[in-house]
mmCIF file of C-alpha atoms in Angstrom:
data_model
loop_
_atom_site.group_PDB
_atom_site.id
_atom_site.type_symbol
_atom_site.label_atom_id
_atom_site.label_comp_id
_atom_site.label_asym_id
_atom_site.label_seq_id
_atom_site.Cartn_x
_atom_site.Cartn_y
_atom_site.Cartn_z
ATOM 1 C CA MET A 127 110.013 70.439 93.147
ATOM 2 C CA LYS A 128 108.939 72.391 96.346
ATOM 3 C CA VAL A 129 111.182 74.713 98.044
ATOM 4 C CA LEU A 130 110.376 76.937 101.088
ATOM 5 C CA ILE A 131 112.626 80.249 101.917
ATOM 6 C CA GLY A 132 112.437 81.706 104.928
ATOM 7 C CA THR A 133 111.536 85.654 103.750
ATOM 8 C CA LYS A 134 109.250 87.297 101.963
ATOM 9 C CA ASN A 135 112.340 89.822 100.454
ATOM 10 C CA PRO A 136 112.201 90.025 96.634
ATOM 11 C CA GLY A 137 115.769 90.092 97.138
ATOM 12 C CA LYS A 138 116.685 86.774 98.844
ATOM 13 C CA ILE A 139 114.102 85.089 96.807
ATOM 14 C CA GLU A 140 114.995 85.921 93.655
ATOM 15 C CA GLY A 141 119.269 84.834 94.876
ATOM 16 C CA ALA A 142 117.460 81.535 95.812
ATOM 17 C CA ARG A 143 116.188 81.600 92.353
ATOM 18 C CA ARG A 144 119.046 82.059 90.661
ATOM 19 C CA ALA A 145 121.053 79.454 92.625
ATOM 20 C CA LEU A 146 118.620 76.600 91.553
ATOM 21 C CA ARG A 147 118.097 77.141 88.346
ATOM 22 C CA SER A 148 121.731 76.318 87.891
ATOM 23 C CA TYR A 149 121.123 73.026 88.786
ATOM 24 C CA TYR A 150 117.433 72.063 88.080
ATOM 25 C CA ASP A 151 114.979 72.966 85.683
ATOM 26 C CA GLU A 152 111.833 72.247 87.438
ATOM 27 C CA PHE A 153 110.897 73.888 90.992
ATOM 28 C CA GLU A 154 108.336 75.898 93.256
ATOM 29 C CA ILE A 155 110.388 78.466 95.708
ATOM 30 C CA GLU A 156 107.711 80.055 97.662
ATOM 31 C CA GLY A 157 108.502 82.438 100.080
ATOM 32 C CA ILE A 158 107.383 82.794 103.404
ATOM 33 C CA SER A 159 108.914 84.987 106.621
ATOM 34 C CA ALA A 160 110.517 82.848 109.364
ATOM 35 C CA PRO A 161 112.295 84.631 112.178
ATOM 36 C CA SER A 162 115.434 84.613 112.373
ATOM 37 C CA ASN A 163 115.558 85.022 116.477
ATOM 38 C CA VAL A 164 118.853 87.529 116.327
ATOM 39 C CA SER A 165 119.009 90.964 116.131
ATOM 40 C CA ASP A 166 118.183 92.984 113.160
ATOM 41 C CA GLN A 167 122.251 93.726 112.893
ATOM 42 C CA PRO A 168 123.834 89.648 113.066
ATOM 43 C CA VAL A 169 127.294 90.026 114.458
ATOM 44 C CA ASP A 170 129.509 87.600 113.451
ATOM 45 C CA GLU A 171 128.350 83.684 114.062
ATOM 46 C CA ASP A 172 124.693 85.457 114.499
ATOM 47 C CA ILE A 173 124.412 85.354 111.063
ATOM 48 C CA TYR A 174 124.974 81.905 110.913
ATOM 49 C CA PHE A 175 122.392 80.733 113.941
ATOM 50 C CA GLY A 176 120.204 83.804 112.068
ATOM 51 C CA ALA A 177 119.870 81.791 108.933
ATOM 52 C CA ARG A 178 119.508 78.609 110.360
ATOM 53 C CA ASN A 179 116.781 79.879 112.807
ATOM 54 C CA ARG A 180 115.158 80.987 110.422
ATOM 55 C CA VAL A 181 115.277 77.288 108.325
ATOM 56 C CA ASN A 182 114.192 75.450 111.721
ATOM 57 C CA ASN A 183 111.411 78.224 112.030
ATOM 58 C CA LEU A 184 110.509 77.631 108.371
ATOM 59 C CA ILE A 185 110.907 73.858 108.987
ATOM 60 C CA LYS A 186 107.926 73.954 112.159
ATOM 61 C CA TYR A 187 106.049 76.294 110.376
ATOM 62 C CA ALA A 188 105.828 73.781 107.381
ATOM 63 C CA LYS A 189 104.813 70.257 109.702
ATOM 64 C CA GLU A 190 101.974 72.618 111.764
ATOM 65 C CA ASN A 191 100.592 73.932 108.610
ATOM 66 C CA ASN A 192 101.135 70.769 106.727
ATOM 67 C CA ILE A 193 103.098 71.592 103.955
ATOM 68 C CA GLU A 194 105.527 69.661 102.529
ATOM 69 C CA ALA A 195 108.901 70.926 101.127
ATOM 70 C CA ASP A 196 111.923 68.978 99.541
ATOM 71 C CA TYR A 197 114.313 71.838 100.662
ATOM 72 C CA TYR A 198 114.425 74.860 103.271
ATOM 73 C CA MET A 199 116.551 77.589 102.653
ATOM 74 C CA ALA A 200 116.939 81.147 104.538
ATOM 75 C CA VAL A 201 120.102 83.531 104.341
ATOM 76 C CA GLU A 202 121.743 86.592 106.599
ATOM 77 C CA SER A 203 123.668 89.458 106.437
ATOM 78 C CA GLY A 204 125.753 90.455 108.731
ATOM 79 C CA ILE A 205 128.968 92.002 109.621
ATOM 80 C CA THR A 206 131.801 90.217 111.539
ATOM 81 C CA ASN A 207 135.834 90.493 112.721
ATOM 82 C CA ARG A 208 136.853 86.545 112.314
ATOM 83 C CA LEU A 209 139.605 87.352 109.522
ATOM 84 C CA GLY A 210 140.737 90.138 111.573
ATOM 85 C CA LYS A 211 139.089 92.762 109.516
ATOM 86 C CA TRP A 212 135.397 93.749 109.226
ATOM 87 C CA VAL A 213 133.855 92.343 106.339
ATOM 88 C CA ILE A 214 129.446 92.435 105.202
ATOM 89 C CA THR A 215 129.155 88.247 104.693
ATOM 90 C CA ASN A 216 125.983 86.346 103.898
ATOM 91 C CA VAL A 217 125.236 82.706 105.062
ATOM 92 C CA ALA A 218 122.807 80.748 103.315
ATOM 93 C CA VAL A 219 121.550 77.413 105.376
ATOM 94 C CA ILE A 220 119.535 74.541 103.877
ATOM 95 C CA LYS A 221 118.128 71.544 105.195
ATOM 96 C CA ASP A 222 116.542 68.824 102.895
ATOM 97 C CA LYS A 223 113.910 67.160 103.888
ATOM 98 C CA LYS A 224 115.544 64.100 105.901
ATOM 99 C CA GLY A 225 117.280 66.834 107.594
ATOM 100 C CA TYR A 226 120.696 67.629 106.339
ATOM 101 C CA GLU A 227 122.225 70.474 106.905
ATOM 102 C CA SER A 228 124.718 72.582 104.037
ATOM 103 C CA ILE A 229 126.082 76.105 104.981
ATOM 104 C CA GLY A 230 127.656 78.252 102.527
ATOM 105 C CA THR A 231 128.630 82.361 102.379
ATOM 106 C CA SER A 232 128.761 84.443 99.529
ATOM 107 C CA ALA A 233 131.823 87.343 98.931
ATOM 108 C CA SER A 234 132.449 89.637 101.326
ATOM 109 C CA PHE A 235 133.234 93.180 101.286
ATOM 110 C CA PRO A 236 135.503 95.619 103.962
ATOM 111 C CA VAL A 237 133.743 98.174 106.457
ATOM 112 C CA PRO A 238 135.732 101.159 107.037
ATOM 113 C CA ASN A 239 136.495 100.655 110.747
ATOM 114 C CA LYS A 240 134.414 104.408 110.875
ATOM 115 C CA HIS A 241 131.366 102.918 110.389
ATOM 116 C CA VAL A 242 131.431 99.397 112.305
ATOM 117 C CA ASP A 243 129.582 100.928 115.416
ATOM 118 C CA ASN A 244 127.233 102.634 113.269
ATOM 119 C CA ILE A 245 126.093 99.444 111.451
ATOM 120 C CA ILE A 246 125.986 97.309 114.368
ATOM 121 C CA LYS A 247 123.890 99.913 116.227
ATOM 122 C CA ASN A 248 121.739 100.762 113.798
ATOM 123 C CA THR A 249 122.191 97.817 110.590
ATOM 124 C CA LEU A 250 123.795 98.174 107.397
ATOM 125 C CA GLY A 251 121.270 99.097 105.810
ATOM 126 C CA ILE A 252 119.769 102.678 107.341
ATOM 127 C CA VAL A 253 123.331 102.969 107.353
ATOM 128 C CA MET A 254 123.930 103.144 103.594
ATOM 129 C CA ASP A 255 120.577 104.753 103.517
ATOM 130 C CA ASP A 256 121.986 107.617 104.964
ATOM 131 C CA LEU A 257 125.571 107.624 103.627
ATOM 132 C CA PHE A 258 123.925 107.264 100.072
ATOM 133 C CA ASN A 259 121.211 109.503 100.498
ATOM 134 C CA GLU A 260 118.531 106.305 99.502
ATOM 135 C CA SER A 261 115.543 104.620 100.846
ATOM 136 C CA ASP A 262 115.292 100.917 101.350
ATOM 137 C CA LEU A 263 118.007 100.012 99.644
ATOM 138 C CA ARG A 264 117.960 96.760 101.159
ATOM 139 C CA SER A 265 114.852 95.406 98.754
ATOM 140 C CA SER A 266 117.043 96.784 95.981
ATOM 141 C CA THR A 267 120.573 96.691 94.964
ATOM 142 C CA GLY A 268 121.419 96.606 98.430
ATOM 143 C CA GLY A 269 124.553 98.957 100.025
ATOM 144 C CA VAL A 270 126.970 96.697 98.202
ATOM 145 C CA GLY A 271 125.243 97.295 94.578
ATOM 146 C CA LEU A 272 125.970 100.864 95.009
ATOM 147 C CA LEU A 273 130.032 100.078 96.865
ATOM 148 C CA THR A 274 131.168 98.041 93.117
ATOM 149 C CA HIS A 275 128.958 100.595 90.998
ATOM 150 C CA GLU A 276 126.075 97.389 90.104
ATOM 151 C CA VAL A 277 129.267 95.425 89.617
ATOM 152 C CA ILE A 278 127.545 92.697 92.826
ATOM 153 C CA THR A 279 124.619 93.378 93.472
ATOM 154 C CA ARG A 280 122.453 92.259 96.990
ATOM 155 C CA ILE A 281 120.336 89.616 94.745
ATOM 156 C CA ASP A 282 124.459 88.413 93.460
ATOM 157 C CA LEU A 283 125.706 87.620 96.990
ATOM 158 C CA ASN A 284 122.713 85.956 98.237
ATOM 159 C CA THR A 285 122.603 83.762 94.619
ATOM 160 C CA GLN A 286 126.290 82.669 95.825
ATOM 161 C CA ALA A 287 125.897 81.783 98.881
ATOM 162 C CA PHE A 288 123.386 79.542 98.088
ATOM 163 C CA VAL A 289 124.922 77.587 95.789
ATOM 164 C CA MET A 290 127.526 77.587 97.722
ATOM 165 C CA ALA A 291 125.287 75.735 100.169
ATOM 166 C CA LEU A 292 124.084 73.744 97.526
ATOM 167 C CA THR A 293 127.150 72.244 96.829
ATOM 168 C CA GLN A 294 126.523 69.445 99.134
ATOM 169 C CA PHE A 295 122.779 68.305 97.393
ATOM 170 C CA VAL A 296 123.733 68.313 94.223
ATOM 171 C CA ASN A 297 127.965 66.232 94.545
ATOM 172 C CA LYS A 298 125.844 63.784 97.122
ATOM 173 C CA ASP A 299 127.888 61.693 99.120
ATOM 174 C CA ILE A 300 130.764 63.135 97.237
ATOM 175 C CA TRP A 301 131.603 66.216 98.835
ATOM 176 C CA ARG A 302 129.196 66.064 101.994
ATOM 177 C CA ASP A 303 129.084 63.887 105.203
ATOM 178 C CA ASN A 304 126.911 61.084 106.115
ATOM 179 C CA ASP A 305 125.988 62.690 109.430
ATOM 180 C CA LEU A 306 123.123 64.340 109.869
ATOM 181 C CA SER A 307 123.562 66.141 113.141
ATOM 182 C CA MET A 308 125.782 69.004 111.774
#
């Protein structure tokens, strides 16, 4: 099975690899940089739109370069207050070669109000690097790794989001819409 993921970020690729390994014995995954067409720090529905845009841009790239894949995947991390409190969450989007789309989300972690504006303005990664006197946390454990004392890492959140998105593929007609126009 061939899988394309819309990123070169090692943590996102490893999260996808772990999720796929839960259901498939053999697969090949290739990371290709694909733009999200949203801000560097997505807010609210732009988290989903960013992941979906990456997938659609990846599909376009694959068609232009005669690359075939069974799945096209992307994940986007962002900040939202849609539940009444500010949290960071990941949204994964997966489309299969027929165009069926499924989404999944990760566990979310709370953001103190005092950091919200700074995160929206500068990105979570920059704010976490500053707060914890680190550099490029987003490419390793992530801020969530520091906040949870390594109980949950950025790779874990990516894995969770991809596993949730895969539920509609691994359970087929039992747990999916019949309409491709989602």
